[in-house]
mmCIF file of C-alpha atoms in Angstrom:
data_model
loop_
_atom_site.group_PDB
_atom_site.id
_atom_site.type_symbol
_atom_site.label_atom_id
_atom_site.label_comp_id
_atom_site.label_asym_id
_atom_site.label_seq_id
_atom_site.Cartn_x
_atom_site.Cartn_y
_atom_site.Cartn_z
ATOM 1 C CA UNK A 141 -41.784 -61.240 6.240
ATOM 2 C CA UNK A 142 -44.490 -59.736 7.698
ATOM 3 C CA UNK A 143 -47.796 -59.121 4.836
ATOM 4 C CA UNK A 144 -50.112 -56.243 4.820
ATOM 5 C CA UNK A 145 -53.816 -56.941 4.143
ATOM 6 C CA UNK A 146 -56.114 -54.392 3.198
ATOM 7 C CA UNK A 147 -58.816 -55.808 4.945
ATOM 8 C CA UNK A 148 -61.550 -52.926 4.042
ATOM 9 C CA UNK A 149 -62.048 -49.375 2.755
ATOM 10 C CA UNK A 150 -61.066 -47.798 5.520
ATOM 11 C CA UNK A 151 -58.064 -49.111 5.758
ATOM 12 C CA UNK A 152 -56.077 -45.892 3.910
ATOM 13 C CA UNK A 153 -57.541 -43.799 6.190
ATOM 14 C CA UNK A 154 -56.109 -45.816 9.090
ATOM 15 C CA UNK A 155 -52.321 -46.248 7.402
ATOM 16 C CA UNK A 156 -52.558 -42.129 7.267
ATOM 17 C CA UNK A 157 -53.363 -41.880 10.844
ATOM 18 C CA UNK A 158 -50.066 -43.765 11.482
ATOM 19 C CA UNK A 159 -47.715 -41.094 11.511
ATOM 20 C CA UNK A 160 -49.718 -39.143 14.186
ATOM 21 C CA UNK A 161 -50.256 -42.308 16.269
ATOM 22 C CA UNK A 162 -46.194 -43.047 16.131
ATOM 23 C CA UNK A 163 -46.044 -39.099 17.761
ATOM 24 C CA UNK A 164 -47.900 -40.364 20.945
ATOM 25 C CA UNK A 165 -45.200 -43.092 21.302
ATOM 26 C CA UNK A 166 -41.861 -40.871 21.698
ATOM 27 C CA UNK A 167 -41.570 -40.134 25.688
ATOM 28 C CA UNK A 168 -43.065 -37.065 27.281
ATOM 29 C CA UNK A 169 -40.641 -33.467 25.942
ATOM 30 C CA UNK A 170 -40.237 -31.813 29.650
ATOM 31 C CA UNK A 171 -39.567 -28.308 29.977
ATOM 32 C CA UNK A 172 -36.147 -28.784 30.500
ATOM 33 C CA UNK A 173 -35.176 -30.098 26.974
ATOM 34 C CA UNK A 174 -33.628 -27.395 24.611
ATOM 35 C CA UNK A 175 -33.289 -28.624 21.308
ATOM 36 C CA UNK A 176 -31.223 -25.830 19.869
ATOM 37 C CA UNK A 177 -29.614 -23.616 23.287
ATOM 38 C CA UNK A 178 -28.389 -20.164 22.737
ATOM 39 C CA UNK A 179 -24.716 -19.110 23.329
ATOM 40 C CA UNK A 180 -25.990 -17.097 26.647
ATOM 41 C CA UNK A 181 -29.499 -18.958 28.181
ATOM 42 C CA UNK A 182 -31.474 -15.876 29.233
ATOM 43 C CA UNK A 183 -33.279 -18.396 30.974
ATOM 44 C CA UNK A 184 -30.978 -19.390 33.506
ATOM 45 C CA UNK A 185 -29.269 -15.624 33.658
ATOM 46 C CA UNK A 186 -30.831 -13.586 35.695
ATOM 47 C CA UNK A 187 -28.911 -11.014 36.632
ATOM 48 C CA UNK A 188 -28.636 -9.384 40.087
ATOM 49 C CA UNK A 189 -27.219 -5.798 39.651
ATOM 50 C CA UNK A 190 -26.560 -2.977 37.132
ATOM 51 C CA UNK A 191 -22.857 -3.965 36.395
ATOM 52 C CA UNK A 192 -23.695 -7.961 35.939
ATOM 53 C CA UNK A 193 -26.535 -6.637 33.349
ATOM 54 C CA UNK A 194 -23.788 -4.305 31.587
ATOM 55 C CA UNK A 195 -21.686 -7.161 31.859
ATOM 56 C CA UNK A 196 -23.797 -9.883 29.843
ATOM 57 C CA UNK A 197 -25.138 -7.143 27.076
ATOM 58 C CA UNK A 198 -21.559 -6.429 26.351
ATOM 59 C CA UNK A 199 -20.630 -10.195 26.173
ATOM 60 C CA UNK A 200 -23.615 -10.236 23.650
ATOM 61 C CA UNK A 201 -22.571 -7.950 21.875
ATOM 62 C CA UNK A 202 -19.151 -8.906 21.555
ATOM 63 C CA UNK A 203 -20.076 -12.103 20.171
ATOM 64 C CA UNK A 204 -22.478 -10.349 17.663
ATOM 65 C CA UNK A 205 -19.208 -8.296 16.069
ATOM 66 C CA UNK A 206 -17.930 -8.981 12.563
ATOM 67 C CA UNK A 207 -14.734 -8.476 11.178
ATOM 68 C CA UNK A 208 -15.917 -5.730 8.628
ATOM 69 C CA UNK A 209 -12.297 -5.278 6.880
ATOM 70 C CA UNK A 210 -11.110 -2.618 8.666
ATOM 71 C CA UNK A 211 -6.937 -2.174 8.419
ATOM 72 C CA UNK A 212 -4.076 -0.167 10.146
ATOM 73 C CA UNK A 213 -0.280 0.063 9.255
ATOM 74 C CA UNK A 214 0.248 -2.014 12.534
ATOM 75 C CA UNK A 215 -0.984 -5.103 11.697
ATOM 76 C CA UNK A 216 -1.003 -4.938 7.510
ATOM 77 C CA UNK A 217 1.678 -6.482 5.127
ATOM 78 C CA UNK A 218 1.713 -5.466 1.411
ATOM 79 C CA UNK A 219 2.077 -8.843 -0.783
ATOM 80 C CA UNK A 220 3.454 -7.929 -4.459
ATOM 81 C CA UNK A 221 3.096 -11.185 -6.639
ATOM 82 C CA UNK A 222 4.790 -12.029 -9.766
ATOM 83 C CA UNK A 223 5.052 -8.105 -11.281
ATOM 84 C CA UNK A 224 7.826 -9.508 -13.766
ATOM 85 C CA UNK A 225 9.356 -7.885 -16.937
ATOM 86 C CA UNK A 226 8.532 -10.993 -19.413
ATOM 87 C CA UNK A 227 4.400 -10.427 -18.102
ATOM 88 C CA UNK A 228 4.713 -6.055 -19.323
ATOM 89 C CA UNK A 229 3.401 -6.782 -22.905
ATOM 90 C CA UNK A 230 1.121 -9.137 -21.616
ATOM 91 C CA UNK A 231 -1.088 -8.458 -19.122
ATOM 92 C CA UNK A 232 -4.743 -6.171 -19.844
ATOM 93 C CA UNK A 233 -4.038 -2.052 -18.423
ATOM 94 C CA UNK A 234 -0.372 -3.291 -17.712
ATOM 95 C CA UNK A 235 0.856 0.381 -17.200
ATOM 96 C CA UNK A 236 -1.874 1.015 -14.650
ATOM 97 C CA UNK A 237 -1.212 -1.880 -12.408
ATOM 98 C CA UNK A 238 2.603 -0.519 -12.272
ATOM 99 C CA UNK A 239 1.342 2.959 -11.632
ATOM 100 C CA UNK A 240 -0.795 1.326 -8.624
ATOM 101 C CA UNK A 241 2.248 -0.986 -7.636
ATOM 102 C CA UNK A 242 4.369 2.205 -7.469
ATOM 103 C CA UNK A 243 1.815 4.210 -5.463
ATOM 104 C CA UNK A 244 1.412 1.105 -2.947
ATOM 105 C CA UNK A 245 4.866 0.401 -2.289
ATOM 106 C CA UNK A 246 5.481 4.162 -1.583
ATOM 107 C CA UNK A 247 2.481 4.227 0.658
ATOM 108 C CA UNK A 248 3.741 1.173 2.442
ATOM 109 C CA UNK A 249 7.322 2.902 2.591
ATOM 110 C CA UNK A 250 6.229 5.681 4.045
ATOM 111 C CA UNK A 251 3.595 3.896 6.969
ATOM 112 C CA UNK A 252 6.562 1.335 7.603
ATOM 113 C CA UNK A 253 4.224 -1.342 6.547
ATOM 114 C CA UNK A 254 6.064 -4.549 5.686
ATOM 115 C CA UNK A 255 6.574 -5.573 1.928
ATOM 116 C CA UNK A 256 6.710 -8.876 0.319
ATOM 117 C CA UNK A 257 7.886 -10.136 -3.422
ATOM 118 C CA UNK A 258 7.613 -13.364 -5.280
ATOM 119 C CA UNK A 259 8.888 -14.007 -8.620
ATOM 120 C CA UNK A 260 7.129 -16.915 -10.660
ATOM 121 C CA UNK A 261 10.275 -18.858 -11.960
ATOM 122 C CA UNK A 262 12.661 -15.805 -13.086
ATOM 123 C CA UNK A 263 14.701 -17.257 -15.236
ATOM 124 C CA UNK A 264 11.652 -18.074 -17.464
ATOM 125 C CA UNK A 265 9.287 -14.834 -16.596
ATOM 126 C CA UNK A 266 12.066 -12.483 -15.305
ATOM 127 C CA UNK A 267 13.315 -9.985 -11.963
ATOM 128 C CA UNK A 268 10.575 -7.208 -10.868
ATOM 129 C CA UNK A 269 9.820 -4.563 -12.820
ATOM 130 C CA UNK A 270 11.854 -2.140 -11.257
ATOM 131 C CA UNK A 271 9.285 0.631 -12.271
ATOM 132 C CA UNK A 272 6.998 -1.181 -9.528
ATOM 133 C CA UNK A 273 8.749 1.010 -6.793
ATOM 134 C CA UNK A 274 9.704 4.665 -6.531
ATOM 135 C CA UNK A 275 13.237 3.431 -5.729
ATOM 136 C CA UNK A 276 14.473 0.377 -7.307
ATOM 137 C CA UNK A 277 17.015 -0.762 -5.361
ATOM 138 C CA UNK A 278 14.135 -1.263 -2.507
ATOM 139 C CA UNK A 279 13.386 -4.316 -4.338
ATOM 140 C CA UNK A 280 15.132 -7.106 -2.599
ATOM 141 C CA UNK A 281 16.087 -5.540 0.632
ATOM 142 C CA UNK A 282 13.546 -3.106 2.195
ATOM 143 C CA UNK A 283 11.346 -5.740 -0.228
ATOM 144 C CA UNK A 284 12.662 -9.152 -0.272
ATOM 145 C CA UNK A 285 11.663 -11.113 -3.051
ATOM 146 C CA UNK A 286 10.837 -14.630 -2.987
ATOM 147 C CA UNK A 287 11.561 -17.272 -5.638
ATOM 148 C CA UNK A 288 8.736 -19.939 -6.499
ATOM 149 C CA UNK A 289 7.212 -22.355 -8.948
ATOM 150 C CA UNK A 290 4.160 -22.720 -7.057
ATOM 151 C CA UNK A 291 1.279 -20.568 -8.146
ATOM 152 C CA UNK A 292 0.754 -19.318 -4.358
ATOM 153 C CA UNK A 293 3.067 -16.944 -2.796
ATOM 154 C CA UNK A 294 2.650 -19.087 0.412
ATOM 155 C CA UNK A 295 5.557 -21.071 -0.579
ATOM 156 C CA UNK A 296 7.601 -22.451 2.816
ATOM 157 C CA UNK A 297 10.098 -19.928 3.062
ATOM 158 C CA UNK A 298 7.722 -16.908 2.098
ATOM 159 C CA UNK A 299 5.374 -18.931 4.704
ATOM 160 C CA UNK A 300 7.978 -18.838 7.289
ATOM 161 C CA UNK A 301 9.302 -15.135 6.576
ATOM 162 C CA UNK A 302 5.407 -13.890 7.183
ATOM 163 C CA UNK A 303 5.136 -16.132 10.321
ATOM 164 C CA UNK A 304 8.330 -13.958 11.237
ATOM 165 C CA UNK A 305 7.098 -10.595 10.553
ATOM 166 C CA UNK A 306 3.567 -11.449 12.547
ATOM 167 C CA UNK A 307 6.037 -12.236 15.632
ATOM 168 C CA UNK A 308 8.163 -9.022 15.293
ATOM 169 C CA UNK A 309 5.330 -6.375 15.139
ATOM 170 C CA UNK A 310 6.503 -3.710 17.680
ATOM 171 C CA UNK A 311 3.348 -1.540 16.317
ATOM 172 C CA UNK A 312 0.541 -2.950 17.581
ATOM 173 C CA UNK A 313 -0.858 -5.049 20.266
ATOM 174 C CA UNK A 314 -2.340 -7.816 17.506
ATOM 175 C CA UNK A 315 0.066 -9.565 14.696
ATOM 176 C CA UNK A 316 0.100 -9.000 11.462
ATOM 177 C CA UNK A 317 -3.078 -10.466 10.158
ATOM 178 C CA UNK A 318 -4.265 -7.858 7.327
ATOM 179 C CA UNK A 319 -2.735 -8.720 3.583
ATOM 180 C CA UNK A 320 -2.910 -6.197 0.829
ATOM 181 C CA UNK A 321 -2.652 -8.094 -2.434
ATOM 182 C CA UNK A 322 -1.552 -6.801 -5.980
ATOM 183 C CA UNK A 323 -0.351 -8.375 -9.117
ATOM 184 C CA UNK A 324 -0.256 -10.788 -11.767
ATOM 185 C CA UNK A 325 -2.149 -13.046 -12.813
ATOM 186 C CA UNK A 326 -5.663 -12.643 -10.955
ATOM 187 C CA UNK A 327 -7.424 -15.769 -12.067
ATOM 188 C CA UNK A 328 -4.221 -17.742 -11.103
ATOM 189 C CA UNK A 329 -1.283 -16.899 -8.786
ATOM 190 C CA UNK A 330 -3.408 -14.391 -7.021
ATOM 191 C CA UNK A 331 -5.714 -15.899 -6.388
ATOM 192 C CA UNK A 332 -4.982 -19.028 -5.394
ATOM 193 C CA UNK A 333 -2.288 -16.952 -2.674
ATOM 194 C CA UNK A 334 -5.835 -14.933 -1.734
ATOM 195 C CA UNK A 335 -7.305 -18.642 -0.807
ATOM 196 C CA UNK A 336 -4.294 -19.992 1.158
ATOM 197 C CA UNK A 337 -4.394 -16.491 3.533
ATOM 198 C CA UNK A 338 -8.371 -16.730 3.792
ATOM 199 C CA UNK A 339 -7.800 -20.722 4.531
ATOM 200 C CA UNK A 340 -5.770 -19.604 7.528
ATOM 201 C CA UNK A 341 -7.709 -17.080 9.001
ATOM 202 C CA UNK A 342 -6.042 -13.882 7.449
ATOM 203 C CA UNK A 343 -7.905 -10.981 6.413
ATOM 204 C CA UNK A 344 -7.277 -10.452 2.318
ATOM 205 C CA UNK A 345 -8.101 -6.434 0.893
ATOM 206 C CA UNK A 346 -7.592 -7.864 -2.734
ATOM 207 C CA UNK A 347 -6.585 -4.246 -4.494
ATOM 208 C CA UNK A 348 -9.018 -3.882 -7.499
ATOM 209 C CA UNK A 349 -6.634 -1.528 -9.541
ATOM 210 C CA UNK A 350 -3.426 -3.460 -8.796
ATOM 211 C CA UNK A 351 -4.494 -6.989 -10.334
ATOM 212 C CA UNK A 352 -4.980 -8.313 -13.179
ATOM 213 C CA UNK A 353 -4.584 -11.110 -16.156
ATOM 214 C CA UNK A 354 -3.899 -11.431 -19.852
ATOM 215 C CA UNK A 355 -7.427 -11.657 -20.247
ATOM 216 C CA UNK A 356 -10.467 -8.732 -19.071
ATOM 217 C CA UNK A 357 -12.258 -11.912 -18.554
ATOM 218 C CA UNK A 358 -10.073 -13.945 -16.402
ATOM 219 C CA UNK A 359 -9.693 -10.578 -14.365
ATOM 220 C CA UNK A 360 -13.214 -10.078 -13.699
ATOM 221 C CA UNK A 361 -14.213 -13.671 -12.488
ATOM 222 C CA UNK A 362 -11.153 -14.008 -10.241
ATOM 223 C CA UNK A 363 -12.185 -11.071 -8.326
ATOM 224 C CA UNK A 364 -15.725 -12.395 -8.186
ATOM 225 C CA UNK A 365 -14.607 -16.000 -6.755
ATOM 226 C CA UNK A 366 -11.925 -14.355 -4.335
ATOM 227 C CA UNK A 367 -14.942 -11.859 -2.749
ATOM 228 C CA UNK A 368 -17.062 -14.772 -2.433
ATOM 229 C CA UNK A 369 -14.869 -16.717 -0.712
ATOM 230 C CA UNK A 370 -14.502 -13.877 1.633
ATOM 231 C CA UNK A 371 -11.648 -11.372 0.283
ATOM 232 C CA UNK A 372 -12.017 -7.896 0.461
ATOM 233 C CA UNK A 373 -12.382 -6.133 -2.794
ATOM 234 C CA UNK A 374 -11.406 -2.773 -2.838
ATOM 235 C CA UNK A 375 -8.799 0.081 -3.985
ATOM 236 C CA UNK A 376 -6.063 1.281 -3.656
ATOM 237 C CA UNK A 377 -7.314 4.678 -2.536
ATOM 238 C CA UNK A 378 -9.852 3.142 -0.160
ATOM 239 C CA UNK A 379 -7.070 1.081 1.127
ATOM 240 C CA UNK A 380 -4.310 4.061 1.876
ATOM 241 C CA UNK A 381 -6.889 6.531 3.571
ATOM 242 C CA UNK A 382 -8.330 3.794 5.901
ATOM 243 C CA UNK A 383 -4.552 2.901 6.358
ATOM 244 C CA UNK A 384 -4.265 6.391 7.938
ATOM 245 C CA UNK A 385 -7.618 7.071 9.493
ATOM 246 C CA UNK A 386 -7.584 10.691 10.293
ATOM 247 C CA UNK A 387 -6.359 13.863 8.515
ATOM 248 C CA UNK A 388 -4.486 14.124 11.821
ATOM 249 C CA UNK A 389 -2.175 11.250 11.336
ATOM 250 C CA UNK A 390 1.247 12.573 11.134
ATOM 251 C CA UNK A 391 2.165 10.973 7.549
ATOM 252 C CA UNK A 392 -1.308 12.175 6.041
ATOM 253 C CA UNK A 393 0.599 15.140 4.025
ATOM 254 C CA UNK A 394 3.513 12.830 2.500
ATOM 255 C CA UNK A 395 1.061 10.366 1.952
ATOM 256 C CA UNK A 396 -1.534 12.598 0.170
ATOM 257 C CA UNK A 397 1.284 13.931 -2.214
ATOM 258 C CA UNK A 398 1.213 10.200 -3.024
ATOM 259 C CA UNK A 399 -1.986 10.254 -3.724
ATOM 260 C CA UNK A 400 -2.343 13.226 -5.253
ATOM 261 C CA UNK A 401 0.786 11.567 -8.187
ATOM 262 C CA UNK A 402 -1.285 8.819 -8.748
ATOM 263 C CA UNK A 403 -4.274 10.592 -9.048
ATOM 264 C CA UNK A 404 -2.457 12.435 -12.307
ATOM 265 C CA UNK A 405 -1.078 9.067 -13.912
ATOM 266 C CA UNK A 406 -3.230 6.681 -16.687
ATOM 267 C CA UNK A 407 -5.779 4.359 -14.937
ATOM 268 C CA UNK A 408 -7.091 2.518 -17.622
ATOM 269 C CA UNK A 409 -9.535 0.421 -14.573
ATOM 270 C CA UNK A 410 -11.407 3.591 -14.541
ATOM 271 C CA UNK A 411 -12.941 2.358 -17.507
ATOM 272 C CA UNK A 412 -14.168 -0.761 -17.064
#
């Protein structure tokens, strides 16, 4: 064991001085250490010409873009979960998440944007409401519906039929990585199928006046732990006109009639 002996007064002020003496010990920093390097070195870049200058500011500033939430038909599916008949007397502004469920799957009808169903253990909690589309009998064809006990929609074979629909997309040069999400129950199915599509890279436009719970409560946090975990919060509205993007798109005056019928029906989310 080695011992310590204060030997004078002085001493203190000599043990204080030992950090700085330790610095003169570590070897010599040259000036070719880089503790922390950049993506691009504009050290060791030096460009030569106009276009290998153009060149490196727009690699820059490629690496620089976010994904700011933007969506188009082409690479969007609409994910419908657990709007069930035994939930209708249940769940807070009911009637208005039906009214947005209608408006959405129309929307989606009419951009050919791919739809998706589950249904939470139906022979406890029931089919679909079939007032949740403008034509029933969509529900389980043009919409197949997925059985489950798991609280996720990302069950294997929904899993699998997604994976499918992200390999098939004739509309776009990018799959199908943009999920609109409505339904029942917010704090719980939804969102933990909100987490599983963020946990594998999807984008998630979480539609505010689509969800919700038996409880305002339950409702409110959900959609404040699915935005922070990076889920887009928005609605419906927001969702269809940035679907179509310009007045000139040519489905913009079947789809505004759309909006124009929802725009007359209850929404009790107004209020809150």
């Amino acid at each position: 064991m080695v011992k310590i002996h204060v030997l004078s007064e002085s001493a203190p002020l000599l043990l204080l001085s030992l950090p700085l003496l330790s610095l003169l010990l570590l070897p010599p920093i040259t000036s070719a250490f880089t503790p922390f390097p950049p993506p691009y070195s504009y050290y060791s870049f030096k460009p030569t010409s106009n276009s290998q200058t153009m060149s490196f500011a727009a690699t820059v500033a490629n690496t620089a873009a976010r994904n700011v939430g933007k969506l188009t038909p082409s690479t969007s599916v609409l994910l419908i979960c657990d709007v069930q008949t035994r939930f209708r007397p249940l769940i807070h502004n009911m009637e208005s998440l039906l009214h947005t469920t209608k408006f959405m799957t129309s929307v989606a009808k009419e951009l050919e944007i791919p739809m998706v169903a589950t249904q939470q253990y139906t022979k406890v909690f029931g089919p679909t409401i079939p007032e949740a589309f403008a034509d029933p009998s969509d529900i389980g064809t043009l919409c197949p519906v997925f059985e489950k006990k798991k609280f996720s929609m990302l069950t294997d074979e929904c899993s699998s039929h997604l994976q499918t629909l992200s390999a098939t997309n004739e509309g776009g040069e990018t799959p199908r990585t943009n999920y609109l999400l409505l339904g029942i129950e917010a704090h719980v199915c939804l969102q933990q199928t909100a987490l599983d599509l963020l946990e594998l890279g999807h984008s998630v436009h979480v539609l505010a006046d689509g969800v919700s719970s038996q409880q305002c409560y339950d409702r409110k946090m959900a959609l404040k732990r699915m935005e922070q975990s990076g889920a887009w919060i928005t609605t419906s509205q927001s969702a269809v006109f940035m679907l179509l993007g310009s007045a000139e798109h040519e489905k913009f005056k079947s789809v505004s009639a759309l909006v124009k019928g929802r725009m007359g029906e209850v929404n009790e989310f107004n209020d809150e």
